[in-house]
Each structure stands twice: as structure tokens, then as C-alpha cells.
Coordinates of C-alpha atoms in Angstrom, one line a residue:
M1 CA -29.4 39.4 10.5
G2 CA -26.7 42.1 10.5
C3 CA -23.0 41.6 11.2
R4 CA -23.3 42.9 14.7
E5 CA -26.2 40.7 15.5
S6 CA -24.4 37.7 14.1
V7 CA -21.4 38.3 16.3
Q8 CA -23.5 38.8 19.4
K9 CA -25.3 35.5 18.6
G10 CA -22.0 33.8 18.1
I11 CA -20.7 34.9 21.4
L12 CA -23.8 33.7 23.2
D13 CA -23.7 30.2 21.6
G14 CA -19.9 29.9 21.8
T15 CA -19.1 29.7 18.1
V16 CA -17.1 32.9 18.1
Q17 CA -14.9 31.6 20.9
D18 CA -14.4 28.3 19.1
M19 CA -13.4 30.1 15.9
A20 CA -11.0 32.4 17.7
G21 CA -9.4 29.5 19.6
T22 CA -8.9 27.6 16.4
Y23 CA -7.4 30.6 14.6
F24 CA -4.9 31.4 17.3
S25 CA -3.9 27.7 17.8
E26 CA -3.2 27.4 14.1
H27 CA -1.4 30.7 13.8
L28 CA 0.4 30.8 17.1
P29 CA 4.1 31.6 16.5
G30 CA 6.3 28.6 17.0
R31 CA 3.3 26.2 16.9
D32 CA 5.0 23.7 14.6
L33 CA 8.1 23.6 16.8
M34 CA 6.0 23.1 19.9
I35 CA 4.2 20.2 18.3
K36 CA 7.5 18.6 17.3
V37 CA 8.8 19.0 20.9
R38 CA 5.7 17.5 22.3
N39 CA 5.9 14.6 20.0
Q40 CA 9.5 14.0 20.8
M41 CA 8.8 13.9 24.5
I42 CA 6.0 11.4 24.0
Y43 CA 8.3 9.2 21.9
S44 CA 11.5 9.5 23.9
L45 CA 10.3 9.8 27.5
Y46 CA 7.4 7.4 27.4
D47 CA 8.3 5.2 24.5
K48 CA 4.8 5.9 23.0
S49 CA 3.6 6.7 19.5
P50 CA 2.7 10.3 19.0
N51 CA 0.4 9.1 16.2
K52 CA -2.6 7.2 17.5
N53 CA -2.9 5.3 14.3
I54 CA 0.6 3.9 14.5
I55 CA 1.7 1.1 16.9
I56 CA 5.3 0.8 18.3
G57 CA 5.6 -2.9 18.4
K58 CA 8.3 -5.1 19.9
N59 CA 11.9 -4.5 18.6
K60 CA 10.7 -1.0 17.7
N61 CA 8.8 -2.4 14.7
L62 CA 6.1 0.0 13.6
F63 CA 2.6 -1.0 12.4
E64 CA -0.6 0.6 11.3
E65 CA -3.1 -0.1 14.0
E66 CA -5.9 -0.7 11.5
Y67 CA -4.0 -3.4 9.6
V68 CA -2.9 -5.2 12.8
S69 CA -6.5 -5.2 14.1
K70 CA -7.7 -6.8 10.8
Y71 CA -4.9 -9.3 10.7
V72 CA -5.2 -10.6 14.3
R73 CA -9.0 -10.4 13.9
V74 CA -10.0 -7.7 16.4
Y75 CA -12.5 -6.9 13.6
P76 CA -14.7 -9.6 12.2
P77 CA -13.2 -11.2 9.0
V78 CA -15.0 -10.9 5.7
K79 CA -17.9 -13.3 5.3
E80 CA -17.7 -15.9 2.6
E81 CA -20.7 -14.5 0.8
K82 CA -18.9 -11.1 0.4
A83 CA -15.8 -12.9 -0.9
R84 CA -17.9 -14.7 -3.5
Q85 CA -19.6 -11.5 -4.5
L86 CA -16.2 -10.0 -5.1
C87 CA -15.0 -13.1 -7.1
D88 CA -18.2 -12.9 -9.2
S89 CA -17.5 -9.3 -10.0
L90 CA -13.9 -10.1 -10.9
T91 CA -15.1 -12.9 -13.2
A92 CA -17.5 -10.6 -14.9
I93 CA -14.6 -8.1 -15.5
T94 CA -12.4 -10.9 -16.8
D95 CA -15.1 -12.0 -19.3
A96 CA -15.9 -8.5 -20.4
L97 CA -12.2 -7.6 -21.0
A98 CA -11.6 -11.0 -22.8
L99 CA -14.3 -10.1 -25.3
R100 CA -12.2 -7.0 -26.1
G101 CA -9.0 -8.9 -26.4
K102 CA -7.7 -7.7 -23.0
E103 CA -5.9 -9.7 -20.3
F104 CA -7.0 -9.2 -16.7
Y105 CA -4.9 -10.1 -13.6
V106 CA -5.5 -9.8 -9.8
F107 CA -2.6 -8.9 -7.6
I108 CA -2.7 -9.9 -3.9
T109 CA -0.4 -8.0 -1.5
P110 CA 0.4 -8.8 2.2
S111 CA 0.1 -7.2 5.5
K112 CA 3.3 -6.4 7.4
A113 CA 1.9 -8.1 10.5
R114 CA 1.8 -11.5 8.7
Y115 CA 5.6 -11.5 8.6
Y116 CA 6.3 -9.9 12.0
E117 CA 3.6 -11.5 14.2
E118 CA 6.1 -11.8 17.1
D119 CA 6.5 -8.0 17.1
V120 CA 2.8 -7.2 17.4
P121 CA 2.0 -6.2 21.0
D122 CA 0.5 -9.2 22.9
L123 CA -2.5 -7.1 23.9
Y124 CA -3.9 -7.4 20.3
Y125 CA -3.8 -11.1 20.4
Y126 CA -5.4 -11.3 23.9
T127 CA -8.3 -9.0 23.0
A128 CA -9.0 -10.3 19.5
P129 CA -12.6 -11.6 19.7
F130 CA -12.5 -13.4 16.3
K131 CA -9.1 -15.0 16.4
E132 CA -10.6 -18.5 16.0
R133 CA -12.1 -17.6 12.6
E134 CA -10.3 -17.6 9.2
G135 CA -8.7 -14.3 8.4
N136 CA -9.6 -12.2 5.4
Y137 CA -6.8 -13.6 3.2
E138 CA -7.7 -17.2 4.1
V139 CA -11.3 -16.7 3.3
F140 CA -10.6 -14.9 0.0
T141 CA -8.0 -17.4 -1.3
R142 CA -10.2 -20.4 -0.3
V143 CA -13.1 -19.0 -2.3
L144 CA -10.8 -18.1 -5.2
N145 CA -10.2 -21.9 -5.7
D146 CA -13.7 -22.1 -7.0
Y147 CA -13.1 -19.6 -9.8
D148 CA -11.0 -19.5 -12.9
L149 CA -9.2 -16.2 -12.4
A150 CA -5.6 -15.2 -13.1
V151 CA -4.4 -14.3 -9.7
Y152 CA -0.9 -13.4 -8.6
D153 CA -0.6 -14.0 -4.9
S154 CA 2.6 -12.5 -3.6
I155 CA 2.3 -14.2 -0.2
P156 CA 3.5 -17.7 -1.2
F157 CA 6.5 -16.1 -2.9
L158 CA 7.3 -14.0 0.2
N159 CA 7.0 -17.1 2.4
E160 CA 9.7 -18.8 0.4
Y161 CA 11.8 -15.8 -0.5
G162 CA 11.7 -14.6 3.1
S163 CA 13.6 -17.6 4.5
N164 CA 16.7 -16.5 2.5
A165 CA 16.0 -12.9 1.8
P166 CA 19.2 -10.8 1.6
V167 CA 17.6 -8.0 3.6
P168 CA 14.5 -7.9 5.9
L169 CA 11.2 -8.1 4.1
F170 CA 9.9 -4.9 5.6
P171 CA 11.7 -2.0 7.2
K172 CA 10.9 -1.4 10.9
T173 CA 10.0 2.2 10.2
G174 CA 7.6 1.6 7.3
T175 CA 4.3 -0.2 6.5
H176 CA 5.3 -1.3 3.0
W177 CA 7.7 -4.0 2.0
A178 CA 11.3 -2.9 1.6
R179 CA 12.4 -1.6 -1.8
V180 CA 14.6 -4.7 -2.3
T181 CA 11.6 -6.9 -1.5
G182 CA 9.4 -5.0 -3.9
A183 CA 12.0 -5.4 -6.7
Y184 CA 12.2 -9.2 -6.2
V185 CA 8.4 -9.4 -6.1
A186 CA 8.3 -7.5 -9.4
D187 CA 10.7 -10.1 -10.9
D188 CA 8.5 -12.9 -9.7
F189 CA 5.3 -11.2 -11.0
K190 CA 7.0 -10.7 -14.3
G191 CA 7.6 -14.5 -14.4
F192 CA 3.9 -15.0 -13.6
L193 CA 2.9 -12.8 -16.5
G194 CA 5.3 -14.7 -18.8
E195 CA 3.4 -17.9 -17.9
H196 CA -0.1 -16.5 -18.4
S197 CA 0.2 -13.8 -21.0
R198 CA 0.4 -13.9 -24.7
F199 CA 3.2 -11.4 -24.4
K200 CA 6.8 -12.3 -23.6
F201 CA 9.0 -10.4 -21.1
P202 CA 12.7 -10.2 -20.7
D203 CA 14.8 -11.2 -17.7
M204 CA 15.4 -8.6 -14.9
R205 CA 18.6 -7.6 -13.3
I206 CA 18.3 -6.5 -9.7
S207 CA 21.1 -4.8 -7.7
Y208 CA 21.0 -2.9 -4.4
A209 CA 23.3 -1.1 -2.0
P210 CA 23.0 0.4 1.5
S211 CA 21.7 3.9 1.7
E212 CA 22.5 6.4 4.4
T213 CA 19.0 7.8 4.4
P214 CA 15.6 6.1 4.0
V215 CA 14.4 5.5 0.4
S216 CA 10.8 6.3 0.1
P217 CA 8.5 4.8 1.5
D218 CA 10.8 2.9 3.9
S219 CA 10.2 5.3 6.8
D220 CA 6.7 6.4 6.0
L221 CA 5.3 5.4 9.4
F222 CA 8.1 6.9 11.4
D223 CA 7.9 10.1 9.5
T224 CA 4.3 10.6 10.7
F225 CA 5.7 10.9 14.3
N226 CA 7.1 14.4 13.4
V227 CA 10.1 14.2 15.8
F228 CA 13.7 15.3 15.8
T229 CA 15.0 11.7 16.0
K230 CA 16.1 10.2 12.7
P231 CA 14.8 6.9 11.3
Y232 CA 16.7 4.1 12.8
D233 CA 16.7 1.1 10.4
T234 CA 19.1 0.0 7.7
Y235 CA 18.0 1.1 4.2
Y236 CA 18.8 0.2 0.7
S237 CA 18.6 1.8 -2.7
V238 CA 17.6 -0.5 -5.6
E239 CA 18.2 -0.7 -9.3
A240 CA 16.1 -3.1 -11.5
E241 CA 16.4 -3.2 -15.2
A242 CA 15.5 -5.4 -18.1
A243 CA 18.3 -7.5 -19.5
A244 CA 18.6 -6.9 -23.3
N245 CA 15.0 -5.8 -23.6
E246 CA 14.2 -6.6 -27.2
Q247 CA 10.6 -7.6 -26.9
E248 CA 8.9 -8.3 -30.2
E249 CA 5.8 -6.5 -28.9
K250 CA 5.4 -4.5 -25.8
P251 CA 1.9 -4.6 -24.2
R252 CA 0.1 -1.5 -23.0
L253 CA -0.6 -1.6 -19.3
M254 CA -3.4 -0.3 -17.1
C255 CA -3.4 -0.7 -13.3
R256 CA -5.7 0.1 -10.5
G257 CA -4.1 -0.5 -7.1
G258 CA -2.5 0.8 -4.0
S259 CA 1.0 1.7 -2.9
F260 CA 2.1 -2.0 -2.4
M261 CA 1.5 -3.0 -6.0
G262 CA 2.6 0.4 -7.2
Q263 CA 6.0 -0.1 -5.5
T264 CA 6.4 -3.3 -7.5
I265 CA 5.0 -2.4 -10.9
Y266 CA 7.2 0.6 -10.8
Y267 CA 10.2 -1.5 -11.6
L268 CA 8.6 -3.2 -14.5
I269 CA 7.3 0.1 -16.0
R270 CA 10.7 1.9 -15.5
G271 CA 12.4 -1.2 -17.0
G272 CA 10.6 -0.5 -20.2
L273 CA 8.6 -3.7 -20.4
F274 CA 5.4 -1.9 -21.6
G275 CA 4.6 0.1 -24.7
G276 CA 2.4 2.5 -22.7
D277 CA 1.2 2.6 -19.1
L278 CA -1.5 4.1 -16.9
Y279 CA -1.3 3.5 -13.1
V280 CA -4.2 4.7 -10.9
E281 CA -3.2 4.6 -7.2
N282 CA -5.9 5.9 -4.8
T283 CA -6.6 9.3 -6.2
D284 CA -3.3 9.7 -8.2
V285 CA -2.9 8.9 -11.9
Y286 CA 0.6 8.2 -13.4
R287 CA 1.1 7.9 -17.2
D288 CA 3.9 7.1 -19.6
N289 CA 6.7 5.8 -17.4
Y290 CA 5.7 8.3 -14.6
S291 CA 6.3 11.3 -16.9
S292 CA 2.8 12.6 -16.2
H293 CA 1.0 12.9 -12.8
E294 CA -2.5 14.1 -12.0
T295 CA -5.0 13.7 -9.3
F296 CA -8.8 13.2 -9.3
S297 CA -11.7 13.1 -6.8
D298 CA -14.2 11.1 -8.8
Y299 CA -13.8 8.4 -11.4
S300 CA -16.1 10.3 -13.7
E301 CA -13.2 12.7 -14.2
L302 CA -11.2 9.9 -15.9
D303 CA -11.8 8.7 -19.5
L304 CA -11.7 5.0 -18.6
K305 CA -13.2 3.9 -21.9
Q306 CA -10.4 5.4 -23.9
A307 CA -7.9 4.1 -21.4
L308 CA -9.3 0.5 -21.8
D309 CA -9.3 0.9 -25.6
E310 CA -5.6 1.7 -25.5
T311 CA -4.7 -1.2 -23.1
D312 CA -3.6 -4.8 -23.5
I313 CA -3.2 -5.8 -19.9
V314 CA -5.3 -4.7 -16.9
I315 CA -4.2 -5.4 -13.3
F316 CA -6.2 -4.8 -10.1
E317 CA -4.8 -5.0 -6.6

């Protein structure tokens, strides 16, 4: 079929019109500005979220809709069988790494909704069909009791720390715990490692100060609104450093996790507690105190065997 015939066919079946509409909508002068104006009107005039995946909760507290739905059990919680399968896999990993002289730890992170239940819109509680069942966290931690795994659960620490926390645990404008919270979780996790690892770790010094602008990722949810209004919470910059770091031996670290654990491990890596480090977060890879960054699309692109050979401690979130 020639070019002319292809165009004629496309006009008849509507694909040419669709392509033209898409092109002009994406290249229309001032398009980005018009989108921002539209979003601002939705946000300011109707007090609604311009992002369908983000909820504006009570007290202007923002949440990711998926995490709220899982926490209040709009979605069915994980079945115990699946939790046991996961624990079996983690046990197999623990045993395989132990044979190679490696330590393996599991790091549990929380959902923001757990600590701001009162700010979640009531509709989610009213419509949750599985609210009488145990949540994902409750099922998993109950099953964990039957296994001999080295697990750091940040939730009990946050439950205690949160009652006297110097700043809110989470910013209203973000999905992750506040930078200050992440630093104190890092210090607590460091203590956990000190109790379970053959390696020794120095004390940490943590300091923080108000910041006029958000410190990433404290406004990550609000930023998705793409509006003219500035983020509206109080933010803090944080410094965390090892006190007199004279470790006899610094272990080499390998992590596979998400942004929650990454936000915490960051302080330990930057504090110089490890002799080498590899952090895999989603499709990003950070090495050697964040001096190197690369991305990947498939794990076959990574030389995980070499990475494990060069590692003393492995952590999964």
C-alpha cells in the first residue's frame, strides 16, 4: 500500500484525525501554561486534587490513593499463604547468603496513612469491604514470628518515637516520612545492626534546622499538582554524621529497596559507615557513596553475582 492509500485509509478509520489531534494538543503554544492554570483552578476553586492518584485529606494532608486503599482495606489484604511463601523465600536467601559469609536483613517501612488515620477521608473507611480483616502488615508480621529472620521493623520505633517527635513524622505535602524522621530511623536501624551484625558501628549525631523551601522529597505529592501555589508545610534540613568514626572494619553494603529505606540508608552511607555500597532503588543504581548513578530496565543488565561477591551485608526492603 502506497503513502496516498495509507493516508486515505487512515482518514476513513479515524487514525489520521487521532494522530493530528494528539500532535496539536502536545505542540499547542502555551499548552503547559494552560494545564497549570487548569490545575490551579481545580485546586483553589474546588479544593480538589488535580492528580487523580493523590487524595487531599483532612487538614490538607496529602496521600497516595493506592496506599490509603490498601491500608484501610478497600483491597483484600494478602493471604497468609502468600505471606508464608514470601517468608520461605527470605529464609532461602538468608541461608544461601550465610553459606557465603554474608549477613541478610529485612527492613519494614510504614504507610503514611497508619500515622494519620484521622486525616484519611471518611469515605474510604465507610466503603472498605475488608476492614474487618487483618491488614497486610499485621498478616506479614504475625507470620514472621514463625521464622528466624533478621527483620528491622521501623513501625514499633515510630510508634514510640512519634509520641515525642521533635517534628511531625510525615510532611503534609509528601508521601515519605520527613527528613528528620528518616534520620532518626537511620540511627535506630544502626543500633539494630549493632546488635545483630558481627560488625561494629559508631554513634550518630543528628541535627536539623527549619528550611524555607521543601527538602526533597518532602513535597513530592504536592509537586505532582503542577500549580502556582507553593508547598504549605514547615520543612527541615538535616545533618547526620558518625561520631568519631574509627571502625576497625567497615562492611560493604548492598541494598534493594524503595525510596523509604533509601531515604534512611542514605544517612548511614553518607556518614561513612560502609567500606563500599551499592543501592538499587526501583530502576536506579547508586554506588560508592552516591558518586555513581545509572538506570536499568532488567536485572540481567546488572552483574549481581559480582555485587554479592563484593558485599558483606545485604538489606531488602
